[in-house]
XYZ file of C-alpha atoms in Angstrom:
536
model
C -0.004 0.092 -0.089
C 1.354 3.441 -1.148
C 2.113 6.133 1.108
C -0.522 8.865 1.632
C 0.186 12.448 1.434
C -0.482 14.208 4.931
C -3.230 16.469 4.928
C -1.265 19.211 6.411
C 1.129 18.957 3.527
C -1.692 19.063 1.033
C -3.194 22.139 2.684
C 0.253 23.859 2.587
C 0.585 23.027 -1.295
C -2.989 24.458 -1.949
C -2.289 27.455 0.110
C 0.838 28.262 -2.145
C -1.263 28.357 -5.332
C -0.788 31.914 -6.723
C -3.462 34.472 -6.667
C -6.136 33.748 -9.484
C -5.212 37.102 -11.002
C -1.535 36.252 -11.437
C -0.663 39.233 -9.613
C 0.128 40.369 -5.876
C -2.719 40.005 -3.722
C -4.762 43.118 -2.959
C -3.939 44.778 0.243
C -6.637 45.383 2.715
C -7.710 48.885 1.716
C -7.955 47.740 -1.961
C -10.205 44.868 -1.185
C -12.446 47.208 0.922
C -12.647 49.566 -2.087
C -13.666 46.696 -4.450
C -16.246 45.791 -1.940
C -17.446 49.116 -1.646
C -17.934 49.468 -5.299
C -19.834 46.003 -5.215
C -21.941 47.558 -2.357
C -22.711 50.834 -4.342
C -23.473 48.887 -7.673
C -25.918 46.424 -5.957
C -27.647 49.705 -4.593
C -27.667 51.145 -7.838
C -29.158 48.050 -9.606
C -32.208 48.045 -7.544
C -32.467 52.003 -7.300
C -32.563 51.795 -11.189
C -35.115 49.106 -11.270
C -37.385 51.050 -8.843
C -36.797 54.429 -10.534
C -37.602 52.711 -14.002
C -41.012 51.532 -12.827
C -41.636 55.449 -12.057
C -40.303 56.134 -15.594
C -43.058 53.737 -17.061
C -45.957 54.863 -14.858
C -47.077 57.814 -16.596
C -47.211 55.689 -19.799
C -48.043 52.069 -18.790
C -49.138 52.452 -15.243
C -47.872 50.463 -12.328
C -49.828 47.034 -12.555
C -48.350 43.869 -11.744
C -47.833 43.124 -15.139
C -45.679 45.872 -15.744
C -43.808 45.198 -12.450
C -43.200 41.748 -13.769
C -41.655 43.020 -17.115
C -39.377 45.205 -15.092
C -38.149 42.653 -12.597
C -37.843 39.888 -15.224
C -35.881 41.990 -17.550
C -33.575 43.264 -14.878
C -32.932 39.642 -13.899
C -32.348 38.704 -17.618
C -29.757 41.604 -17.783
C -27.997 40.910 -14.562
C -27.913 37.360 -15.844
C -26.124 38.198 -18.930
C -23.862 40.562 -16.843
C -22.766 37.692 -14.646
C -21.871 35.460 -17.411
C -19.994 38.234 -19.547
C -18.337 39.637 -16.136
C -17.075 36.255 -15.128
C -15.558 35.454 -18.515
C -13.904 39.013 -18.837
C -12.582 38.908 -15.322
C -10.365 35.576 -16.231
C -9.227 37.279 -19.315
C -8.613 40.846 -18.001
C -8.289 40.426 -14.008
C -7.425 44.023 -13.407
C -8.728 46.536 -10.879
C -8.991 49.144 -13.588
C -10.985 47.284 -15.780
C -13.619 46.734 -13.079
C -13.600 50.485 -12.447
C -14.117 51.181 -16.185
C -16.967 49.044 -16.401
C -18.663 50.760 -13.434
C -17.720 54.216 -14.919
C -19.183 53.707 -18.258
C -22.232 51.857 -16.732
C -22.834 54.797 -14.351
C -22.811 57.358 -17.261
C -25.362 55.217 -19.019
C -27.510 55.263 -15.846
C -27.461 59.141 -15.833
C -28.772 59.272 -19.433
C -31.632 57.101 -18.910
C -34.243 60.047 -17.673
C -32.943 62.174 -20.742
C -33.899 59.493 -23.169
C -37.013 58.220 -21.439
C -39.633 60.663 -22.999
C -38.862 60.018 -26.685
C -38.330 56.087 -26.087
C -41.495 55.706 -23.947
C -43.462 57.787 -26.347
C -42.321 55.245 -29.086
C -43.565 52.539 -26.560
C -46.894 54.214 -26.257
C -47.244 54.149 -29.961
C -46.101 50.676 -30.107
C -49.196 49.607 -28.128
C -51.415 50.779 -31.265
C -49.039 49.721 -34.031
C -48.158 46.259 -32.484
C -51.647 45.395 -31.285
C -50.005 44.122 -28.108
C -51.182 46.234 -25.332
C -49.299 47.090 -22.307
C -46.818 44.367 -22.188
C -45.312 44.830 -25.674
C -45.149 48.598 -25.237
C -43.521 48.298 -21.783
C -41.037 45.589 -22.984
C -39.901 47.770 -26.023
C -39.397 50.900 -23.699
C -37.700 49.093 -20.882
C -35.462 46.892 -23.136
C -34.175 50.096 -24.661
C -33.803 52.076 -21.496
C -32.139 49.506 -19.237
C -30.224 46.738 -21.258
C -26.685 48.127 -21.598
C -26.495 49.780 -17.995
C -27.893 47.065 -15.888
C -25.837 44.153 -17.912
C -22.723 46.253 -17.232
C -23.578 46.553 -13.540
C -24.221 42.744 -13.419
C -20.529 42.362 -14.434
C -19.453 43.729 -11.193
C -19.878 40.911 -8.693
C -18.244 38.066 -10.603
C -15.419 40.479 -11.535
C -15.225 41.560 -7.800
C -15.102 37.950 -6.427
C -11.979 37.343 -8.967
C -10.131 40.393 -7.777
C -10.400 39.823 -3.882
C -9.692 36.192 -4.057
C -6.135 35.826 -3.401
C -6.194 32.425 -1.879
C -8.137 29.440 -3.111
C -8.786 28.349 0.423
C -10.619 31.637 1.007
C -12.509 31.623 -2.322
C -15.788 30.710 -0.604
C -15.329 33.310 2.063
C -14.485 35.872 -0.424
C -17.533 35.085 -2.645
C -19.855 35.352 0.336
C -18.428 38.820 1.206
C -19.147 40.198 -2.246
C -22.590 38.763 -2.160
C -23.306 39.881 1.071
C -22.254 43.540 0.652
C -23.814 43.900 -2.871
C -27.065 42.200 -1.320
C -27.008 44.809 1.437
C -26.468 47.718 -1.181
C -29.443 46.204 -3.112
C -31.526 46.608 0.143
C -30.641 49.999 0.490
C -31.273 50.541 -3.074
C -35.067 49.237 -2.804
C -35.678 51.621 -0.155
C -33.677 54.836 -0.663
C -35.841 55.677 -4.162
C -39.171 54.940 -2.572
C -38.776 56.483 0.839
C -36.531 59.324 0.275
C -35.323 60.232 -3.311
C -38.148 59.925 -5.615
C -40.731 61.686 -3.260
C -37.954 64.347 -2.487
C -36.060 65.297 -5.651
C -37.990 63.232 -8.337
C -37.216 60.402 -10.667
C -34.558 62.031 -12.982
C -32.414 63.367 -10.050
C -32.731 60.016 -8.454
C -30.954 58.639 -11.678
C -28.619 61.253 -11.556
C -27.608 60.603 -7.994
C -26.819 56.937 -8.558
C -24.774 57.835 -11.615
C -22.698 60.593 -9.993
C -22.076 58.271 -6.943
C -20.774 55.375 -8.940
C -18.824 57.752 -11.224
C -17.269 59.445 -8.188
C -16.103 55.854 -6.959
C -14.596 55.323 -10.486
C -12.636 58.452 -10.179
C -11.342 57.597 -6.753
C -10.518 53.839 -7.442
C -8.706 54.235 -10.753
C -4.978 54.556 -10.851
C -4.899 55.982 -14.376
C -5.041 59.757 -14.941
C -6.672 59.581 -18.241
C -9.343 57.371 -17.027
C -9.848 59.827 -14.026
C -10.113 62.598 -16.510
C -12.704 60.868 -18.567
C -14.950 59.855 -15.428
C -14.684 63.369 -14.448
C -15.970 64.751 -17.796
C -18.740 62.231 -17.994
C -19.928 63.302 -14.529
C -19.783 67.012 -16.015
C -21.731 66.095 -18.919
C -24.697 64.646 -16.629
C -24.570 67.564 -14.359
C -24.729 69.947 -17.272
C -27.561 68.169 -18.822
C -29.260 68.023 -15.425
C -28.951 71.938 -15.162
C -29.312 72.743 -18.777
C -32.017 70.547 -20.080
C -35.516 71.531 -18.891
C -37.404 68.364 -17.949
C -40.715 70.004 -19.045
C -44.027 68.062 -18.402
C -43.631 64.389 -18.234
C -46.822 63.999 -20.204
C -47.643 67.391 -21.675
C -51.503 68.272 -21.513
C -53.427 71.428 -22.439
C -54.544 73.192 -19.343
C -51.968 71.428 -17.079
C -51.738 73.102 -13.639
C -49.291 70.980 -11.663
C -47.749 67.416 -12.021
C -45.531 65.572 -9.753
C -44.563 62.361 -8.036
C -45.347 60.815 -4.789
C -44.140 58.086 -3.124
C -46.983 55.769 -4.962
C -47.734 57.338 -8.227
C -47.498 60.010 -10.818
C -49.981 62.665 -10.762
C -51.477 65.579 -12.824
C -54.046 68.239 -12.206
C -55.542 69.573 -15.515
C -57.887 72.470 -15.955
C -60.313 72.778 -18.756
C -62.962 75.313 -19.180
C -65.744 73.096 -20.355
C -64.996 69.841 -18.558
C -63.770 71.158 -15.340
C -60.541 70.426 -13.141
C -59.455 66.666 -13.299
C -57.307 64.716 -11.374
C -55.089 62.282 -13.538
C -52.915 59.591 -12.253
C -50.182 57.546 -13.850
C -50.627 56.520 -17.518
C -53.695 58.976 -17.729
C -56.438 56.304 -19.111
C -59.194 57.780 -16.787
C -59.965 60.740 -14.713
C -59.940 59.939 -11.007
C -61.808 63.167 -9.675
C -63.578 66.250 -11.253
C -64.401 69.575 -10.075
C -66.194 72.640 -11.569
C -66.934 75.612 -9.213
C -70.348 76.108 -11.026
C -71.337 72.550 -11.347
C -71.883 69.945 -8.708
C -72.978 66.903 -11.005
C -70.181 65.741 -13.316
C -72.457 63.406 -15.829
C -69.859 60.738 -15.009
C -69.741 57.738 -12.721
C -69.451 59.652 -9.356
C -72.903 60.898 -9.880
C -74.347 57.436 -9.674
C -72.909 56.851 -6.060
C -75.509 59.403 -5.233
C -78.198 56.859 -6.046
C -76.695 54.207 -3.546
C -78.625 55.189 -0.187
C -82.104 55.188 -2.378
C -81.137 51.849 -3.629
C -80.752 50.582 -0.169
C -84.201 51.884 0.613
C -83.456 54.997 2.468
C -84.781 58.454 2.162
C -82.591 61.440 1.148
C -83.060 63.099 4.827
C -82.209 59.630 6.393
C -78.790 59.442 5.135
C -76.129 59.827 8.161
C -72.897 58.363 7.158
C -70.648 57.667 4.261
C -67.264 55.937 3.711
C -65.385 56.657 0.580
C -62.609 54.155 -0.352
C -60.671 55.923 -3.052
C -61.368 59.408 -2.009
C -59.327 61.043 -4.766
C -59.863 64.794 -5.081
C -63.176 64.632 -3.123
C -65.814 64.630 -6.018
C -68.187 62.213 -4.290
C -67.602 63.837 -0.844
C -68.565 67.327 -2.049
C -71.794 65.908 -3.942
C -72.951 64.167 -0.680
C -72.411 67.198 1.440
C -74.192 69.543 -0.971
C -77.113 67.172 -1.700
C -77.474 65.196 1.585
C -76.345 68.122 4.099
C -73.123 68.781 6.081
C -74.541 66.671 8.765
C -73.702 63.578 6.981
C -70.505 61.982 8.679
C -67.991 61.381 5.807
C -64.748 59.166 6.213
C -62.582 59.631 3.177
C -59.684 56.835 2.641
C -57.263 57.564 0.125
C -53.958 55.662 0.117
C -51.611 58.301 -1.072
C -51.674 61.382 1.238
C -50.538 63.599 -1.774
C -53.675 63.069 -3.716
C -55.461 64.309 -0.326
C -53.219 67.338 -0.353
C -54.009 68.058 -4.289
C -57.851 67.618 -3.211
C -57.541 70.318 -0.680
C -55.449 72.600 -3.208
C -57.121 72.162 -6.393
C -60.575 70.598 -5.830
C -61.907 72.874 -3.073
C -62.061 69.568 -0.568
C -62.705 71.490 2.535
C -66.187 69.991 3.571
C -66.415 70.257 7.530
C -68.048 66.998 7.682
C -65.174 64.968 5.919
C -62.359 63.241 7.832
C -59.614 62.125 5.827
C -57.193 59.256 6.377
C -54.298 58.242 4.156
C -54.096 54.656 4.285
C -55.482 51.489 2.484
C -59.112 51.113 2.323
C -59.186 47.571 3.447
C -56.911 48.023 6.324
C -59.035 50.910 7.502
C -62.123 48.564 7.457
C -60.341 45.989 9.622
C -59.260 48.549 12.199
C -62.583 50.624 12.707
C -65.863 49.286 14.121
C -68.154 52.016 12.577
C -70.986 51.307 10.521
C -72.008 53.206 7.386
C -75.257 54.078 5.224
C -73.072 53.976 2.190
C -69.651 52.447 1.344
C -68.506 53.957 -1.808
C -65.569 51.994 -3.411
C -63.812 54.215 -6.131
C -60.282 52.823 -5.766
C -59.517 52.455 -9.640
C -55.873 52.640 -10.755
C -56.854 52.706 -14.363
C -57.523 50.421 -16.019
C -57.086 48.218 -12.931
C -58.696 47.992 -9.487
C -56.684 46.668 -6.543
C -57.544 42.887 -6.395
C -57.791 42.766 -2.552
C -60.668 45.395 -2.962
C -62.974 43.120 -4.990
C -62.737 39.678 -3.315
C -65.373 38.064 -1.385
C -63.477 38.484 1.723
C -63.356 42.393 1.201
C -67.030 42.511 0.607
C -67.975 40.483 3.741
C -66.068 42.920 5.615
C -67.840 45.927 4.047
C -71.003 44.169 4.792
C -70.204 43.920 8.309
C -69.724 47.611 8.548
C -73.061 48.437 6.822
C -76.397 49.991 8.676
C -79.519 47.990 8.375
C -80.203 49.544 5.102
C -76.685 50.148 3.987
C -75.295 49.833 0.568
C -71.928 49.085 -0.985
C -71.414 50.719 -4.306
C -68.456 49.999 -6.614
C -67.256 51.699 -9.659
C -66.306 49.034 -12.387
C -64.786 49.734 -15.731
C -65.716 48.144 -18.997
C -65.830 48.659 -22.936
C -68.922 49.303 -25.050
C -69.249 45.507 -25.577
C -67.145 43.724 -23.074
C -68.673 43.375 -19.576
C -66.862 40.386 -18.197
C -65.203 42.670 -15.353
C -68.551 43.863 -14.391
C -69.998 40.447 -14.375
C -67.366 38.817 -12.246
C -67.386 41.845 -9.762
C -71.134 41.592 -9.463
C -71.372 37.933 -9.181
C -68.602 37.988 -6.503
C -70.882 40.557 -4.461
C -73.884 38.497 -5.001
C -72.111 35.732 -2.882
C -72.223 38.152 0.059
C -75.342 40.330 -0.558
C -78.872 39.223 -0.898
C -79.424 41.671 -3.556
C -77.113 43.145 -6.300
C -77.870 45.587 -8.910
C -75.957 47.133 -11.869
C -76.374 50.433 -13.478
C -74.621 50.781 -16.938
C -73.794 54.484 -17.638
C -75.267 55.724 -20.916
C -72.993 55.887 -23.982
C -69.898 58.010 -23.704
C -68.723 56.221 -20.473
C -67.356 52.779 -20.105
C -68.451 52.550 -16.422
C -70.775 50.500 -14.481
C -71.904 50.994 -10.828
C -72.432 47.761 -8.848
C -74.514 47.959 -5.916
C -74.751 45.388 -3.010
C -77.807 45.770 -0.989
C -79.611 44.252 1.949
C -82.976 45.192 0.801
C -84.927 44.678 -2.762
C -85.856 47.548 -4.877
C -86.813 48.402 -8.389
C -85.729 51.067 -10.883
C -88.974 52.640 -10.562
C -88.702 52.746 -6.846
C -85.311 54.231 -6.949
C -86.694 57.162 -9.406
C -89.744 57.585 -7.102
C -87.317 58.036 -4.127
C -85.544 61.064 -5.733
C -88.725 63.111 -6.262
C -88.162 66.573 -4.633
C -84.256 66.422 -4.356
C -83.241 68.294 -7.780
C -79.716 66.754 -8.193
C -80.892 63.307 -7.472
C -84.092 63.672 -9.628
C -81.736 64.993 -12.582
C -79.487 61.561 -12.183
C -82.605 59.555 -11.896
C -84.071 61.148 -14.937
C -81.151 60.006 -17.139
C -81.534 56.884 -19.451
C -80.310 54.002 -17.325
C -81.872 50.861 -16.183
C -81.360 49.046 -12.983
C -80.820 45.362 -13.592
C -80.626 42.864 -10.901
C -77.767 39.999 -10.736
C -79.042 36.597 -9.513
C -76.099 34.370 -10.070
C -72.631 34.021 -8.326
C -71.001 31.553 -10.584
C -67.395 33.342 -10.539
C -66.383 34.517 -7.122
C -63.087 36.287 -6.602
C -61.437 35.299 -3.200
C -58.046 36.608 -1.554
C -56.607 33.334 -2.807
C -57.543 33.648 -6.332
C -58.594 36.861 -7.807
C -56.951 37.214 -11.415
C -58.501 40.566 -11.893
C -55.437 42.015 -13.625
C -55.255 39.322 -16.111
C -59.037 39.789 -16.954
C -58.477 43.432 -17.515
C -55.366 42.760 -19.636
C -57.275 40.543 -21.850
C -60.143 43.016 -22.154
C -57.723 45.849 -23.108
C -55.863 43.681 -25.805
C -59.186 42.544 -27.169
C -60.428 46.020 -27.540
C -57.036 47.043 -29.101
C -57.257 44.130 -31.645
C -60.910 45.167 -32.240
C -60.021 48.800 -32.677
C -57.008 47.951 -35.169
C -59.308 45.634 -37.187
C -61.635 48.528 -37.508
C -59.265 50.904 -38.479
C -57.833 48.493 -41.178
C -61.275 48.410 -42.613
């Protein structure tokens, strides 16, 4: 039997293997410099991803489909970067190569907001020309905007592992360090834009901050003077662009009073002498609130929330309380106050506190009987024990409805907060011919309420109001109940029918509520139908 090499000798021979780079091992200071770059690169990746979703929001919204596209493409670009970065690190295992990758990538990150408007405008046109709806449009936009900088940032981690590994026995430790610091950086990159940067300085400046930060690191880290001058010049270009280029309106509109970004969404307030003042959010498909100083009724879906107490069997002077989930600029609260009186206690729940501020400043939302709450409507219901005569759900984020506000469990919670004659009224979107969303929402409500009614708005509006009631009623009885109240009688005189829903075949639950998939299908079918019509 041959002699076996002692384990100690084997370890010594392994330890004597030279640095993977073929150079002298990095000193402690240089290792920490590389790890610092890995940290800020990881932070920038998530920061760019979050900020990119805000670039898309004014054009394509913030649905789960859009988030899937952004996250999926980000992971794709990072995967490509990992592959290329690992191969390049073996061929050119030099610090300055890593620093150059970071410098160029950061410059491209800084350019993203300056090219976003024309690229995303092309993406908006792609929705119509490709007939592919939101997915294809957002895919084109994100692909053009993010591919190169995110791929280059993906090259950083494998490159950093190659550089800091001077001892094969410590390869696992070094890889763990790089992954740990870059992941911690990504955690910071996930929260900084949302909680601080975007609400404070905006999306464009958020991109610039990440770009300048990485360029500054590249300037400090590189040992070559020409490279330092190059990175300094690139930083100067970005700063000059930021100062000299007027961003203008993100989505120009006639009569634009104000636009901006909150922590949750993009918003605009647009004034029209004929229509009135409108609140528009994200992609601007629909109007969320409307206000005209000389007109109370809007001729839109808000007016039909006024019929809710009558559908519940109440007289106009019996209405005491109202909960609005999706307060917006306060259109419904103003109507209820002026028609039913300022002794009606109104709780207005709006998830975005900036929207509440807009309502007060631009929509005269100053009713003394209105209390506002900046929180999610469902969590509000879970924490209060009040009962309401009417619960109005107008929480659209066009064209979508938050799924947790259309499930059986939500309607059970809403029903438990109603008075004996209380009604839940829900604004639902549709097309002129496709009522599938209205049907599934009304059937879900029918699984909770003994009586569910639908009013399809007259032509010109692709909305239906769905009412869940505890008492039966007919359309004639509703019209009779508005007699003597001028504004109510005007709404009742319009050409609508009250149709009752008697089945509950399709029921959305918290576990399964594919509302966004259904809406996407409706939108795509409408786009295809419209394209066919134009072709003819």
